[in-house]
Coordinates of C-alpha atoms and ligand atoms in Angstrom, one line a residue:
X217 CA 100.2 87.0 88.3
X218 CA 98.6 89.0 91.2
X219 CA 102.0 89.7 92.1
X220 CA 103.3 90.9 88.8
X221 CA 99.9 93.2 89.2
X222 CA 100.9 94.7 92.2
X223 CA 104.4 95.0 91.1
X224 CA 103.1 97.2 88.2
X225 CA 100.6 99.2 89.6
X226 CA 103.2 100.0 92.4
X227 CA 106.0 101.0 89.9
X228 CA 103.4 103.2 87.8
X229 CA 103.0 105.6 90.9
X230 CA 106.8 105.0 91.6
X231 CA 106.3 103.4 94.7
X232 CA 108.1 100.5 96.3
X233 CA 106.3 97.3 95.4
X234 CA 107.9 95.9 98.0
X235 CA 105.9 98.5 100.4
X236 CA 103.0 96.5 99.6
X237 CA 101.5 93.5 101.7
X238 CA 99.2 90.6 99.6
X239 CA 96.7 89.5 102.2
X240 CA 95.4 86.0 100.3
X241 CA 91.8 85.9 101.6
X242 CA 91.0 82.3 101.6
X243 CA 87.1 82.8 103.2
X244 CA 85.4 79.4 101.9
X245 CA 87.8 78.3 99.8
X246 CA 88.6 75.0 100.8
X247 CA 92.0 73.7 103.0
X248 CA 94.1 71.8 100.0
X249 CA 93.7 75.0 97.8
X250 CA 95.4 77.0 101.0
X251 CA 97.7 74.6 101.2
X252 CA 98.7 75.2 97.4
X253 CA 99.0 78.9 98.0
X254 CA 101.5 78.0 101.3
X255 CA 103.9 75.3 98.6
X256 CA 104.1 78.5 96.4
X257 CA 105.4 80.6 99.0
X258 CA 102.2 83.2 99.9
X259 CA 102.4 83.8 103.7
X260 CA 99.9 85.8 104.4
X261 CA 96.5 84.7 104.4
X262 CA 93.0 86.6 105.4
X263 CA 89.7 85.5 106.4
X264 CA 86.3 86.7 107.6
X265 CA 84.2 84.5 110.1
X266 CA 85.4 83.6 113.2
X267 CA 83.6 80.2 113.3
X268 CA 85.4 79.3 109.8
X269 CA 88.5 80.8 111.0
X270 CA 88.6 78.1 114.4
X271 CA 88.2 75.2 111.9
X272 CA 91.0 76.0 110.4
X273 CA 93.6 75.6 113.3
X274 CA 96.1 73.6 111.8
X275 CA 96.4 75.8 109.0
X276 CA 96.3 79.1 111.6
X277 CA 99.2 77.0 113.7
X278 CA 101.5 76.4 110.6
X279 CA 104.8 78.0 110.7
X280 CA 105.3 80.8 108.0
X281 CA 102.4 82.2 108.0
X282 CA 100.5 85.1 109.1
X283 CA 96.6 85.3 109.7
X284 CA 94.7 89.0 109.3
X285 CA 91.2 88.8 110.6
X286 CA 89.1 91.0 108.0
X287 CA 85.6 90.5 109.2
X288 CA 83.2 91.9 111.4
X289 CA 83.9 91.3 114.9
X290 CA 80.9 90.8 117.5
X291 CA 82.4 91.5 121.1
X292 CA 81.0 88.4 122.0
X293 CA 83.5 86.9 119.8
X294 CA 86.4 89.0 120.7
X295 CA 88.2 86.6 122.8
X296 CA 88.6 84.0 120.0
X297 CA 91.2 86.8 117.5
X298 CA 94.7 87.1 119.9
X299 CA 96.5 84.3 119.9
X300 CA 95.0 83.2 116.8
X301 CA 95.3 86.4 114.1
X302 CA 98.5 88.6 114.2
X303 CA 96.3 91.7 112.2
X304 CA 92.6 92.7 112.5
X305 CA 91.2 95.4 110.1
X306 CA 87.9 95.9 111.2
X307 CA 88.3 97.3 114.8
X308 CA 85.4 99.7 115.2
X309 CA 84.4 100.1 118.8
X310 CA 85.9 101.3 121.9
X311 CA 84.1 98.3 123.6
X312 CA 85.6 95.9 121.0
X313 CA 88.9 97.4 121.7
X314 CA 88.5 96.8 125.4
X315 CA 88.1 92.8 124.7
X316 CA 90.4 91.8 122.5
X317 CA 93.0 93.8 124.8
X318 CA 92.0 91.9 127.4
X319 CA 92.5 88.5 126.1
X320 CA 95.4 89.7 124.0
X321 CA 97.1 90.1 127.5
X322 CA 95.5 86.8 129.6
X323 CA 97.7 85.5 126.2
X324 CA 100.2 87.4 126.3
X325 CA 100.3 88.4 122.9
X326 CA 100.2 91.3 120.7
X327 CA 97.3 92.3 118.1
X328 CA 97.6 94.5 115.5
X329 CA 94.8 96.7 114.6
X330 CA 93.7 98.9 112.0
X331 CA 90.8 101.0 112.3
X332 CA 87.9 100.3 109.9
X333 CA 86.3 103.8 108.2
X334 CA 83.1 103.8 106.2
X335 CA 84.4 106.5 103.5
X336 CA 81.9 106.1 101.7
X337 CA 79.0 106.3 104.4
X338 CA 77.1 103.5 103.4
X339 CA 74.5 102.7 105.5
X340 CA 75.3 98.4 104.6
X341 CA 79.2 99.0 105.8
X342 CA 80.4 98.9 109.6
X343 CA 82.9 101.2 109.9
X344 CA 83.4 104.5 111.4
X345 CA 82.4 107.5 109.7
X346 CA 85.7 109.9 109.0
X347 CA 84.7 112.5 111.0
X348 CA 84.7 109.5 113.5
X349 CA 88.1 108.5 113.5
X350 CA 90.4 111.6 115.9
X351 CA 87.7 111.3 118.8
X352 CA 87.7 107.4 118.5
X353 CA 91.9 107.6 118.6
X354 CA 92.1 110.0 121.3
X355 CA 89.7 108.0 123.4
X356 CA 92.2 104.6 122.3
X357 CA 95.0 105.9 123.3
X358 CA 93.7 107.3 126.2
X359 CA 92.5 103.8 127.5
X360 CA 96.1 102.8 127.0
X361 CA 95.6 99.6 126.1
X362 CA 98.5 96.9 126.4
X363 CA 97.9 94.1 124.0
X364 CA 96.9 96.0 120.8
X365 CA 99.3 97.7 118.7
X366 CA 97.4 100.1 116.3
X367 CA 98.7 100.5 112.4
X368 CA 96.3 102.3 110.4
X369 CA 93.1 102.4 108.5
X370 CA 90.9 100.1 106.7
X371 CA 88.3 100.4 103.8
X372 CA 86.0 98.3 101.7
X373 CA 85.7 100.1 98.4
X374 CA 82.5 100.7 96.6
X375 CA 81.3 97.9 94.6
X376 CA 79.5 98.7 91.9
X377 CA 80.9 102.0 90.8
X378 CA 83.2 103.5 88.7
X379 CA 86.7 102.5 88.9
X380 CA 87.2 106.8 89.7
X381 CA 84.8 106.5 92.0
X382 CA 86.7 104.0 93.9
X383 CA 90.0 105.7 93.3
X384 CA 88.4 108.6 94.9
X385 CA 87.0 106.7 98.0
X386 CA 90.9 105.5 98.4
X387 CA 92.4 108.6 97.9
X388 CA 90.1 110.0 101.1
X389 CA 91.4 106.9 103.2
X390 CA 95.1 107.9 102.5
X391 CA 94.3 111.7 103.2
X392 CA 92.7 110.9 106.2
X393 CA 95.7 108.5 107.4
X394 CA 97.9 111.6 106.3
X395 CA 96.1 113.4 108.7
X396 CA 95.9 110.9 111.3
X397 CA 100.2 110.7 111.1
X398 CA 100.4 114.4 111.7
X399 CA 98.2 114.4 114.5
X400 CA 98.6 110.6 116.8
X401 CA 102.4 110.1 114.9
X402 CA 103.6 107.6 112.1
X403 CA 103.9 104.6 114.7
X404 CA 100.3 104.3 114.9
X405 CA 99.3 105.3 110.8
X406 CA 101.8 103.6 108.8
X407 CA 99.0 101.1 107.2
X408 CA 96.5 101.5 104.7
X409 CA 94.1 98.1 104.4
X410 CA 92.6 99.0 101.0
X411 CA 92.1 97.0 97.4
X412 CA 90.3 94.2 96.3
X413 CA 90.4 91.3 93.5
X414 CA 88.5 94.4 91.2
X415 CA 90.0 97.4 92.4
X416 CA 93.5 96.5 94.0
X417 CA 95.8 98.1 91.5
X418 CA 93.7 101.6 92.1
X419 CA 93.7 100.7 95.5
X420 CA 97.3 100.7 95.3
X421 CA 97.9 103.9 93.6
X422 CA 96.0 105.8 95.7
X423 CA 98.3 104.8 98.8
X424 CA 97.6 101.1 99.8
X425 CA 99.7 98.7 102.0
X426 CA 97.8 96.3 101.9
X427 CA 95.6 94.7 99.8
X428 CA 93.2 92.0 100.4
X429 CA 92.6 89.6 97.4
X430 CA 90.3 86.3 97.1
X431 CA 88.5 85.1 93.9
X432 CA 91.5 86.4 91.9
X433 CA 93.6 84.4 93.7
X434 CA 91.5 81.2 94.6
X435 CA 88.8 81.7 91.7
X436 CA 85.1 81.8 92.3
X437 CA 84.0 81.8 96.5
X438 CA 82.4 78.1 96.4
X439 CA 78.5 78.6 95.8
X440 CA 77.3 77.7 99.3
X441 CA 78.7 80.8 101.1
X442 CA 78.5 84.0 99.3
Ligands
PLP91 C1 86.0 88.7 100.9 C2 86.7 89.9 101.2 C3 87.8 90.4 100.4 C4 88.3 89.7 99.2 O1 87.3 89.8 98.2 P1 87.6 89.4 96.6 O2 86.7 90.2 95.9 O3 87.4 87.9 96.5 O4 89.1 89.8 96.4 C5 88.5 91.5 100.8 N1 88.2 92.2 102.0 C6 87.1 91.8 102.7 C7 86.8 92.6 103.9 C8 86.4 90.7 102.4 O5 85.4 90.3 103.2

């Protein structure tokens, strides 16, 4: 059904649905219910904690499937993402960057990272602020670091607004990526991390590649969590 969604949404801007990546985010949800979604053929799966993420390392190991890291990173934590997730959305700091290309390469492996931008400037979301983002690439790139390949921006809409509210908040992620292409090239911009289980189909008509859906998927987080 959350493909048929995306199929739709996608068709109703006149856009590829095929252009369009489903990142299952299976935070909390328990193994057998993963499981289900690998028998019916979903590959790629997201989660959010590192320490839930490292109990999971069959399912991380099993063939077919690709793991995104969406939550906040602590550098402290770094070292545990290469090797174990092929995307991370949420890179933020130079310092973070610095880490995970160091293990990346003492595994020899490659990361893919997208940039995470507060467009909304919310003082509860990590992220860095727009006006952040050229300085933060220049200084990236500049470090040259082997290891980490990076793809594009990442957003967490608002909430508890309007769904035009949202749309706009989107909108400002893809212009900014548009911006970001001219200037660092389409190698490092051709991703868009944006959309949720409530807002994934105006995610996806304002621009998105990717969208990141849970409880749609999976139902109701279990209560103990979130
Ligand atoms: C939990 C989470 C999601 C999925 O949320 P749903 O509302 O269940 O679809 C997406 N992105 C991030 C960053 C998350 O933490």
């Amino acid at each position: 059904m959350i493909r048929e969604r995306i199929n739709n949404a996608a068709r109703s801007v006149g856009r590829n649905p095929e252009s369009i990546r489903l990142v299952a985010v299976s935070k909390y949800q328990p193994e057998a219910l993963i499981r289900q979604a690998i028998d019916a053929g979903q590959t790629v799966f997201g989660e959010n904690t590192v320490q839930e993420a490292l109990s999971r390392q069959a399912l991380l190991q099993e063939p077919h499937t690709e793991w995104h890291f969406i939550g906040h990173v602590q550098t402290n934590k770094a070292k545990y993402i290469p090797g174990n997730f092929a995307w991370l959305h949420t890179l933020d700091s130079i310092k973070l960057a610095r880490k995970l290309a160091a293990r990346a390469e003492a595994v020899e492996t490659d990361l893919n990272v997208l940039l995470q931008v507060n467009v909304s400037n919310d003082p509860d979301k990590f992220g860095l602020l727009p006006e952040a983002v050229f300085p933060f690439v220049d200084e990236f790139l500049e470090a040259n670091l082997l290891g980490l390949s990076l793809r594009g921006l990442m957003t967490i809409g608002r909430r508890t607004s309007a769904d035009a509210e949202r749309f706009a908040d989107f909108s400002s992620l893809r212009e900014l990526g548009e911006h970001c292409v001219a200037r660092f090239g389409e190698s490092y911009f051709g991703e868009l991390s944006m959309g949720m289980s409530d807002d994934f189909e105006a995610a996806i008509r304002a621009g998105s590649t990717m969208v990141r859906v849970g409880s749609a998927i999976f139902g109701p987080r279990p209560e103990k969590t979130r």
